[in-house]
Coordinates of N, CA, C and O in Angstrom, one line a residue:
X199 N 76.9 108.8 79.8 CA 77.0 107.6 80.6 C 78.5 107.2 80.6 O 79.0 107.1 81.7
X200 N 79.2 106.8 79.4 CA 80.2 106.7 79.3 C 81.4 107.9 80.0 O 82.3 107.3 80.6
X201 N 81.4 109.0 80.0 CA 82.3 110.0 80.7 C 81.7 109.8 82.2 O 82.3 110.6 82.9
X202 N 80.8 109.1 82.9 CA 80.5 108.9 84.3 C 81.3 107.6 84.7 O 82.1 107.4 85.6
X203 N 81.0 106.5 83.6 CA 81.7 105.2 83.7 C 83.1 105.4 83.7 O 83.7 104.5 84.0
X204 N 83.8 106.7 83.2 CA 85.3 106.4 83.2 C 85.6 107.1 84.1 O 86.7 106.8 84.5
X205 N 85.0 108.0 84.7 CA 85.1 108.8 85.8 C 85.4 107.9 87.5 O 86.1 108.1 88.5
X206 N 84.1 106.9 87.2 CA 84.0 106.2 88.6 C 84.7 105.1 88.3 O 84.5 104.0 88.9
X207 N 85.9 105.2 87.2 CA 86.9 103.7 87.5 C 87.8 104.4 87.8 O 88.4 104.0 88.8
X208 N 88.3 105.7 87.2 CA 89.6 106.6 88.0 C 89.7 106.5 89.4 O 90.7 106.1 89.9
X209 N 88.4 107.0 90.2 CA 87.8 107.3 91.3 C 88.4 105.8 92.1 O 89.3 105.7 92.9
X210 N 87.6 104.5 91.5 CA 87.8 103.4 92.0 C 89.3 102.9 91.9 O 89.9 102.6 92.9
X211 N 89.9 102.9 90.9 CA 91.2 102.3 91.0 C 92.0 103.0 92.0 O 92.4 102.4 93.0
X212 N 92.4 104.7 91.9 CA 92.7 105.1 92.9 C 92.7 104.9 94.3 O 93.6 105.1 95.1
X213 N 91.4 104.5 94.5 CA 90.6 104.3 95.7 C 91.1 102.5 96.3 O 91.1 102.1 97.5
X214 N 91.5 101.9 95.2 CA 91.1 100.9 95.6 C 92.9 100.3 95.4 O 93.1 99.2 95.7
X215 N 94.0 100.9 94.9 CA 95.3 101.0 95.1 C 96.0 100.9 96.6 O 95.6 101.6 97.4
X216 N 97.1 99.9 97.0 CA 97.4 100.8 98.4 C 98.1 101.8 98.1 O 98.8 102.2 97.1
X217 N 97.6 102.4 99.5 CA 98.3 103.6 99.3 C 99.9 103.9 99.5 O 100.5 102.9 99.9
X218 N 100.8 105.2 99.3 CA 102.7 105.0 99.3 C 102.3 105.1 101.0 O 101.3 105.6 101.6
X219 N 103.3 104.4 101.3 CA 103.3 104.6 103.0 C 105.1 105.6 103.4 O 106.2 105.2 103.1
X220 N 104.8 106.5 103.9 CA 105.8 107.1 104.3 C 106.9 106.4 105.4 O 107.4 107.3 106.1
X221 N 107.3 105.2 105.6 CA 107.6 104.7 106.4 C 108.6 104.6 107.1 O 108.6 104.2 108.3
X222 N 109.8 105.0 106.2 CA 111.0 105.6 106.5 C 110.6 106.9 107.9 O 111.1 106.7 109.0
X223 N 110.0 107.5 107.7 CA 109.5 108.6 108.5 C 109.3 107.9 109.6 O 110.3 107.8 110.3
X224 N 108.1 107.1 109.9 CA 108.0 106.9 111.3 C 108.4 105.6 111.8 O 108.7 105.3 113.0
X225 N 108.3 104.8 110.9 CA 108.7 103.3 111.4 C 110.2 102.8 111.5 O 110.6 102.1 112.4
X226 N 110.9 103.3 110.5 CA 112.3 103.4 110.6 C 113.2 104.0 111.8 O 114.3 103.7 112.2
X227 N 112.2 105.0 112.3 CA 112.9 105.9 113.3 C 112.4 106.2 114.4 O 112.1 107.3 114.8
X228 N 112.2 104.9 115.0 CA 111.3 105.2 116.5 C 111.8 105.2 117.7 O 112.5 104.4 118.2
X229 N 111.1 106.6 118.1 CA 111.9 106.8 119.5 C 111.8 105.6 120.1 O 111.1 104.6 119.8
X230 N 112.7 106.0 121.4 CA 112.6 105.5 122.6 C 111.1 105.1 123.2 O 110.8 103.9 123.3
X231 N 110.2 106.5 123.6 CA 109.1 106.5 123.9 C 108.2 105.3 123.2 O 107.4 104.6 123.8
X232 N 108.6 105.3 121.6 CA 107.7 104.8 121.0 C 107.8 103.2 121.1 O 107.0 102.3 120.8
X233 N 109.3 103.1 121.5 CA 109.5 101.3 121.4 C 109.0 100.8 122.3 O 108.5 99.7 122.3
X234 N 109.0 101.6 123.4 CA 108.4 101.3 125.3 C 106.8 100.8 125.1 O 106.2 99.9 125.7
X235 N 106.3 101.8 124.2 CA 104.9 102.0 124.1 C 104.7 100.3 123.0 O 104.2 99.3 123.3
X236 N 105.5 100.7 121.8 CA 104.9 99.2 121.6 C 105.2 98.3 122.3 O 104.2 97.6 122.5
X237 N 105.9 97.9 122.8 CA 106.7 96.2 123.8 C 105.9 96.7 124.8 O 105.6 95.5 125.1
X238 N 105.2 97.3 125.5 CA 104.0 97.4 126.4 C 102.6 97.0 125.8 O 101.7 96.5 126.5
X239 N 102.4 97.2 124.3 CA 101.3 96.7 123.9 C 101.3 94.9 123.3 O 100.4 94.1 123.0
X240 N 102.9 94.7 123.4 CA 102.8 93.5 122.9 C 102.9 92.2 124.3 O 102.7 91.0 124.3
X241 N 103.4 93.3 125.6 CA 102.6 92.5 126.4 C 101.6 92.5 126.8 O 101.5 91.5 127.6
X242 N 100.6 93.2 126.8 CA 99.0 93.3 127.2 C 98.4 92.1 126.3 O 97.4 91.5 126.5
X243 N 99.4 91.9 125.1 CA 98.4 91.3 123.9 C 97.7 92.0 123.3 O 96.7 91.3 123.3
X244 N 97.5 92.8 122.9 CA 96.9 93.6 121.8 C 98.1 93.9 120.7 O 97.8 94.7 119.9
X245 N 99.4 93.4 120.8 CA 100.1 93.6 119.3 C 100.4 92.2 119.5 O 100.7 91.6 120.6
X246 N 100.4 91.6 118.2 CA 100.9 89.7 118.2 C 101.3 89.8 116.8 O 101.0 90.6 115.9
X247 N 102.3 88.4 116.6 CA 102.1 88.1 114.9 C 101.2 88.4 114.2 O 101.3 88.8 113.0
X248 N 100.0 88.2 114.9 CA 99.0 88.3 113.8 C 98.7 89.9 112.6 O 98.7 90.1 111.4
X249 N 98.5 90.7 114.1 CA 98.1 92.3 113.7 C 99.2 93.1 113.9 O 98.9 94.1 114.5
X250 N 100.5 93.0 113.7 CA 101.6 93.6 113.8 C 102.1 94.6 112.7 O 102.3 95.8 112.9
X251 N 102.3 94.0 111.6 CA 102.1 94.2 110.1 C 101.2 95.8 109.7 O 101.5 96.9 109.2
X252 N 99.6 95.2 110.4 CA 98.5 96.1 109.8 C 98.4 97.2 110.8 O 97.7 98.2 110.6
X253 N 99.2 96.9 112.0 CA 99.4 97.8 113.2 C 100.6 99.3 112.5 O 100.7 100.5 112.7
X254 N 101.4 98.2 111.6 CA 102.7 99.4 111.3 C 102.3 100.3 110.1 O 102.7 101.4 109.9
X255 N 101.7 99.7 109.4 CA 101.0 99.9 108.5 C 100.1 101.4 108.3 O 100.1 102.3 107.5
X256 N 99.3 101.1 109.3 CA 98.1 102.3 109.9 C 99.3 103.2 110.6 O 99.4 104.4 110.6
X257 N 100.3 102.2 111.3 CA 101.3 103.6 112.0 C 101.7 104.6 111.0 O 101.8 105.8 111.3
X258 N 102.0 104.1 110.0 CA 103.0 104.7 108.8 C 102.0 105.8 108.4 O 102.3 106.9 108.3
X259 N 101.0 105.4 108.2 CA 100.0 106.3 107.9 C 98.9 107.5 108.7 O 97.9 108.0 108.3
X260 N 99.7 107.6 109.8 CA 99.0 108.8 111.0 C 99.4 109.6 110.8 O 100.6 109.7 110.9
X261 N 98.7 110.6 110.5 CA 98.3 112.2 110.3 C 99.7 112.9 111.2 O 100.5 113.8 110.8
X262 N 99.7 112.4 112.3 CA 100.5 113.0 113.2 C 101.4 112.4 114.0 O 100.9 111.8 115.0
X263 N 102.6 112.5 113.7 CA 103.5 111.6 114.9 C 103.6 111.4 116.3 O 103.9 110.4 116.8
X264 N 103.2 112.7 117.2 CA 103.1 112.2 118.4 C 101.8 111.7 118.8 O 101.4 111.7 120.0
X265 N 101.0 111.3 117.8 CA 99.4 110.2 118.4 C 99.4 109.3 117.4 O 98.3 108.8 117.0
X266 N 101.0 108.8 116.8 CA 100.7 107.7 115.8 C 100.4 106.8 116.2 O 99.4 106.3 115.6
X267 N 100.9 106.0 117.4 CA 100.5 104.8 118.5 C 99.2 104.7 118.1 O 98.6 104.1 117.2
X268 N 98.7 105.8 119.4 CA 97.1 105.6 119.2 C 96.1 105.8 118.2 O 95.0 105.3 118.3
X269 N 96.6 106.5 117.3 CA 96.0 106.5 116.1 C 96.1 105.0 115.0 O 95.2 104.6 114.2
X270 N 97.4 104.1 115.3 CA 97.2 102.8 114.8 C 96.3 101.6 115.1 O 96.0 100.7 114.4
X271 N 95.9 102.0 116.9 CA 94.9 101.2 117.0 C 93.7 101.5 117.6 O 93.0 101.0 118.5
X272 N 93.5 103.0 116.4 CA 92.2 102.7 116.4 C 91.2 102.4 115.0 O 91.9 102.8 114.1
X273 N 90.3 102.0 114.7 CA 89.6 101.2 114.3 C 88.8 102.1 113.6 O 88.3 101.8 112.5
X274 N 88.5 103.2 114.1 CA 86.8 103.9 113.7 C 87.4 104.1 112.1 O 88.5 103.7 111.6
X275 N 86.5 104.8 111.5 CA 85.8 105.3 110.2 C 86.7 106.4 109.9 O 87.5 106.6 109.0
X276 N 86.3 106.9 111.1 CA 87.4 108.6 111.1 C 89.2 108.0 110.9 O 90.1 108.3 110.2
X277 N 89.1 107.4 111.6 CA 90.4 107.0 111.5 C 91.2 106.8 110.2 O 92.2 107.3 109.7
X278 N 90.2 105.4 109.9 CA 90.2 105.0 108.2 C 90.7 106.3 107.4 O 91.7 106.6 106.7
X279 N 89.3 107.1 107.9 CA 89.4 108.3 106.6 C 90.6 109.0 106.8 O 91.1 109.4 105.8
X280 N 90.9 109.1 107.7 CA 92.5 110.2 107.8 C 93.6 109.4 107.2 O 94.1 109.8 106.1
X281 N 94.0 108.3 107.7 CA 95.0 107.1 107.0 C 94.8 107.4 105.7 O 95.6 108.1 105.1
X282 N 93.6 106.7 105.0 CA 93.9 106.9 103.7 C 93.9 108.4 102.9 O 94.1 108.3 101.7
X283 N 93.7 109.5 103.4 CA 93.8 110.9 103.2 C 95.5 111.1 103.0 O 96.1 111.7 102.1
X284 N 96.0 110.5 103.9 CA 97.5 110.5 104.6 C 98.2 109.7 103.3 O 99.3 109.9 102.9
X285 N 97.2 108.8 102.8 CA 98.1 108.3 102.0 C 97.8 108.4 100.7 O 98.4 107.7 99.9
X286 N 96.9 109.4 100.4 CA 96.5 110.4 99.0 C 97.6 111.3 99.3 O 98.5 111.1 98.5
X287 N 97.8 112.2 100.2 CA 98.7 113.3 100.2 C 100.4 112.7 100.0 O 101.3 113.3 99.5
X288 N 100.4 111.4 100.4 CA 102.2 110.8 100.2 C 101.8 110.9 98.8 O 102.8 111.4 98.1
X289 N 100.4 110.6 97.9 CA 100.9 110.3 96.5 C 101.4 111.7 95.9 O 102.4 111.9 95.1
X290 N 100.7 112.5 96.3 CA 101.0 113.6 95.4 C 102.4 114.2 96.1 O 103.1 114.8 95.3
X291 N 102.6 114.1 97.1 CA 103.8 114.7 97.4 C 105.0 114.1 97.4 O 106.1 114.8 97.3
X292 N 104.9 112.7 97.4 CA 106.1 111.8 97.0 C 105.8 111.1 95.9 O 106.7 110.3 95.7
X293 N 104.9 111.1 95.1 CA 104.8 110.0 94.0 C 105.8 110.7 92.8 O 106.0 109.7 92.1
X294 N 106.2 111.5 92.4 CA 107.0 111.6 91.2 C 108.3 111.1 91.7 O 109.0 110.5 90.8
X295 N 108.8 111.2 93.2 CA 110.4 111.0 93.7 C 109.8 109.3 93.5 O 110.5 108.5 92.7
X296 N 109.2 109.0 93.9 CA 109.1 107.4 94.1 C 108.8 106.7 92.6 O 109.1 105.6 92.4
X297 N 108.3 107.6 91.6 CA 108.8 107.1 90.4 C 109.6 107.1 89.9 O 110.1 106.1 89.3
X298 N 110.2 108.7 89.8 CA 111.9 108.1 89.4 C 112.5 106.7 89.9 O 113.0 105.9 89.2
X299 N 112.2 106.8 91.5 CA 113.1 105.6 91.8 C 112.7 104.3 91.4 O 113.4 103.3 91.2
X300 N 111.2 104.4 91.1 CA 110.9 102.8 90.6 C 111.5 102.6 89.3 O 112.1 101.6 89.2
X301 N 111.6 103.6 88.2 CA 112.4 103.6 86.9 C 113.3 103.5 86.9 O 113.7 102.9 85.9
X302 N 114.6 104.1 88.0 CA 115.9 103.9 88.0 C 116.1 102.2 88.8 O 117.0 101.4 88.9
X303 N 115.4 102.2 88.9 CA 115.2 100.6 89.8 C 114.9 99.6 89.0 O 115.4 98.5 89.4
X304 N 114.2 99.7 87.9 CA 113.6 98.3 87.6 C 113.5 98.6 85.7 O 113.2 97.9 84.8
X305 N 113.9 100.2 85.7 CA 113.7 100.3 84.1 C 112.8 100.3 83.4 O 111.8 99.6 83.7
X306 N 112.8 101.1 82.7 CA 111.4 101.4 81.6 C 110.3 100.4 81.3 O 109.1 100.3 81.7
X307 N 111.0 99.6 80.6 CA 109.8 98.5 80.5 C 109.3 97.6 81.8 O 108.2 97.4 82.3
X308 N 110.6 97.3 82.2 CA 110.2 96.5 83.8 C 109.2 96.9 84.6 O 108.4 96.2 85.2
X309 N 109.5 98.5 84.6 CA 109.2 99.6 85.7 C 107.3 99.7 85.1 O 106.2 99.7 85.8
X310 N 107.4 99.7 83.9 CA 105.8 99.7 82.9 C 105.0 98.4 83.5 O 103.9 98.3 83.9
X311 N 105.6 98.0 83.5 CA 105.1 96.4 83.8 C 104.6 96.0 85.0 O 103.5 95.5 85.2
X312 N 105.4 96.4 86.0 CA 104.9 96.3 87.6 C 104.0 97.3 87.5 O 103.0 96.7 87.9
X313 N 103.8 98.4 87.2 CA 102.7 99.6 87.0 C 101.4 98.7 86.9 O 100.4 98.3 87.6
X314 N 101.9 98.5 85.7 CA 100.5 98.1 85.1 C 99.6 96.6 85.6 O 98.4 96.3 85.7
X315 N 100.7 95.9 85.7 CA 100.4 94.8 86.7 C 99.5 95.2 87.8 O 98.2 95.0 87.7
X316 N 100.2 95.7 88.9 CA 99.6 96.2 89.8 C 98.3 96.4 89.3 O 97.4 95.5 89.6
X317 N 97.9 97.5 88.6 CA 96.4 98.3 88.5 C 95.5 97.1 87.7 O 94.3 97.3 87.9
X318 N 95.9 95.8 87.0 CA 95.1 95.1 85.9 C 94.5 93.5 87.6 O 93.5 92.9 87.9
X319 N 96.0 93.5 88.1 CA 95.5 92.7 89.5 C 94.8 92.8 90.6 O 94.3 92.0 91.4
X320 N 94.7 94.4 90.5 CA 93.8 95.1 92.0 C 92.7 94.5 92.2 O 92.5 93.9 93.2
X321 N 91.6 94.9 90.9 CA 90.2 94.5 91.1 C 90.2 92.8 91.5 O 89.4 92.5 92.3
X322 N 91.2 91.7 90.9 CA 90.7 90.4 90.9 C 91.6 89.9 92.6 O 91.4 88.8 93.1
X323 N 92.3 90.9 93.0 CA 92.8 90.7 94.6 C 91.6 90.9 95.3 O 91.1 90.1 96.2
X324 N 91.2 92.1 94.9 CA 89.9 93.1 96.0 C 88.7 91.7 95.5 O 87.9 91.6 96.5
X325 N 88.6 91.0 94.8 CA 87.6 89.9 95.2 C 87.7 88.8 95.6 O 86.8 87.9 95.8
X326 N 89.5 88.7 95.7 CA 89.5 87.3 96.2 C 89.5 87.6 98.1 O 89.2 86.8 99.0
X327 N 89.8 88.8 98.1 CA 89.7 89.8 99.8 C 88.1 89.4 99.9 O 87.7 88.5 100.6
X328 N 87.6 89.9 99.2 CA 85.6 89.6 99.5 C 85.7 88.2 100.0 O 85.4 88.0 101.2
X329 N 86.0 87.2 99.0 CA 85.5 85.6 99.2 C 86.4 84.8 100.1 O 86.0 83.6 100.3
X330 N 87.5 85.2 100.6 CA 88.6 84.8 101.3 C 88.0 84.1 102.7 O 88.7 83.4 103.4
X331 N 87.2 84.3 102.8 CA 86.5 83.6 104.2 C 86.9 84.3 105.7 O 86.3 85.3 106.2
X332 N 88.0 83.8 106.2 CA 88.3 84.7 107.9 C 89.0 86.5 107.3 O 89.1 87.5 107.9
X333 N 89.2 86.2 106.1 CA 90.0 88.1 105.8 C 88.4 89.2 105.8 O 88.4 90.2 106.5
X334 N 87.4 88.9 105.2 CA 86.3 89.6 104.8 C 87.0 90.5 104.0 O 88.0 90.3 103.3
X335 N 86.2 91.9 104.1 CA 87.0 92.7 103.3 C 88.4 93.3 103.6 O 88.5 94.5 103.5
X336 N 89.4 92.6 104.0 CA 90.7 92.9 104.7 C 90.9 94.7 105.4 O 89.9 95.3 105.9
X337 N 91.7 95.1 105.4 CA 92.6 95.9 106.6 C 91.9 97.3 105.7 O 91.8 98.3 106.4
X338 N 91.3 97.4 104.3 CA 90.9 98.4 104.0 C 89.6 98.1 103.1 O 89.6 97.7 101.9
X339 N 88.4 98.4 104.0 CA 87.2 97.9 103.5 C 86.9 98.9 102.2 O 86.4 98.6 101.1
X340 N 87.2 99.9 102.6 CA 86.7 101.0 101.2 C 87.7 100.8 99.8 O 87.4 101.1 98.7
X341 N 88.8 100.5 100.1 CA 89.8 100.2 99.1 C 89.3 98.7 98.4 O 89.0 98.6 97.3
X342 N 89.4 97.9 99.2 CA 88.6 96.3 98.6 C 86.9 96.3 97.9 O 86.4 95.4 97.3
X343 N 86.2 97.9 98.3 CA 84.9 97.4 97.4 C 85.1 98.4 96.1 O 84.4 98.4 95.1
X344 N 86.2 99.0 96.6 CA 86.2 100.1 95.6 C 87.1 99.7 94.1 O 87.0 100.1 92.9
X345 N 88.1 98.5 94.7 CA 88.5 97.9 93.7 C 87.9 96.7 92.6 O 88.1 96.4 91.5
X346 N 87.0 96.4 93.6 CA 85.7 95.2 93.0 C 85.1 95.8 92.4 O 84.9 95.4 91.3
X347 N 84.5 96.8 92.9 CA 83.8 97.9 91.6 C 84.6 98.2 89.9 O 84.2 98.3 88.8
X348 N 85.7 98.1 90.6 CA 86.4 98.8 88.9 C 86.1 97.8 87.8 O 85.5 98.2 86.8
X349 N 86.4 96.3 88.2 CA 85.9 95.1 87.7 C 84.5 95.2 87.1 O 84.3 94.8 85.9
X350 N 83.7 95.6 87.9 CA 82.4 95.5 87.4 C 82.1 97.1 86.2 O 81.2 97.1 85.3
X351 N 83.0 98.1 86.6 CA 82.8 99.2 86.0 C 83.6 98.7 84.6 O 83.1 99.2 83.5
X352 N 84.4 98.2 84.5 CA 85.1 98.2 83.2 C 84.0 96.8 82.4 O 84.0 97.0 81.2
X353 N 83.5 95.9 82.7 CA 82.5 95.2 82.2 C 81.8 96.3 81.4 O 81.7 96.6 80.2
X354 N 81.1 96.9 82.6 CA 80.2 97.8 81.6 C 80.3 99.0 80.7 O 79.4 99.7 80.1
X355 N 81.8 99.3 80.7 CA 82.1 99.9 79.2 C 82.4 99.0 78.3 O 82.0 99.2 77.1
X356 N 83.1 97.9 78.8 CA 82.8 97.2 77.4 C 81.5 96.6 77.0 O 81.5 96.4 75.8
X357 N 80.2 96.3 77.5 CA 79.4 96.6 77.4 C 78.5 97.4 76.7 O 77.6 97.0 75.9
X358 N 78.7 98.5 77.0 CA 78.3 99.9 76.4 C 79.1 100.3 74.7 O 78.7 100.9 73.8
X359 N 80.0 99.7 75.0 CA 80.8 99.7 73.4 C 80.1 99.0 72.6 O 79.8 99.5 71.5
X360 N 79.6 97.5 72.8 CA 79.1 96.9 72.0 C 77.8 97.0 71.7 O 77.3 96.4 70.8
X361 N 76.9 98.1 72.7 CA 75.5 97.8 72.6 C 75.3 99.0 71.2 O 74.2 99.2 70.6

């Protein structure tokens, strides 16, 4: 029981982490084509202050640059699932370069600290996303239940310790 319980908090925290967004890559460097295409969506109205952010966001994270556009606004499951796939593969493929840099950046302990931060605040964000009222489960529904879970998963190892 316990090696399943530490298993589905790995699973959850990961899951429930944002993911590195490669952003330099496509947001930093957008063609021509691509600026036409957004300032065309931002006058139809379908890009505003509001969804602009979670529009660049999902951009940063498309499988493929020449359907990143339309891959940012779309909405399905499949979609979801590729984005955050996209942003499992930035971890492993950039996550050691982006630690050095957080280390040479912020220093050993500093650098420990935001780490750990991060992962100890996930689960109590991912439920203030649940209870938040107009957010619901925000911009990543599987990442927000998956981090509420961890919460409830680490309960029940300490739980399990004491029984």
């Amino acid at each position: 029981m316990r090696n399943t319980l530490w298993t589905l908090l790995i699973f959850c925290l990961l899951t429930g982490l944002p993911p590195i967004r490669k952003s330099e890559k496509y947001v930093d460097i957008l063609t021509d084509a691509e600026k036409v295409k957004i300032e065309q969506l931002v006058i139809e109205g379908r890009l505003h202050k509001d969804n602009v952010q979670q529009f660049f966001d999902r951009f940063a994270l498309a499988p493929r640059r020449d359907t990143a556009i339309e891959h940012a606004l779309d909405l399905s499951l499949g979609a979801s699932v590729a984005r955050h796939w996209e942003g499992v593969k930035n971890v492993v493929e950039e996550g050691p370069s982006l630690l050095k840099e957080h280390y040479q950046k912020h220093g050993f302990f500093n650098g420990t600290w935001r780490i750990v931060n991060a992962v100890v605040q996930m689960p109590f964000r991912s439920w203030h996303e649940i209870f938040a009222g107009d957010k619901g489960l925000g911009q990543n529904p599987l990442g927000t239940l998956c981090g509420a879970a961890s919460l409830i998963i680490v309960i029940f190892l300490v739980a399990e310790r004491r029984i």
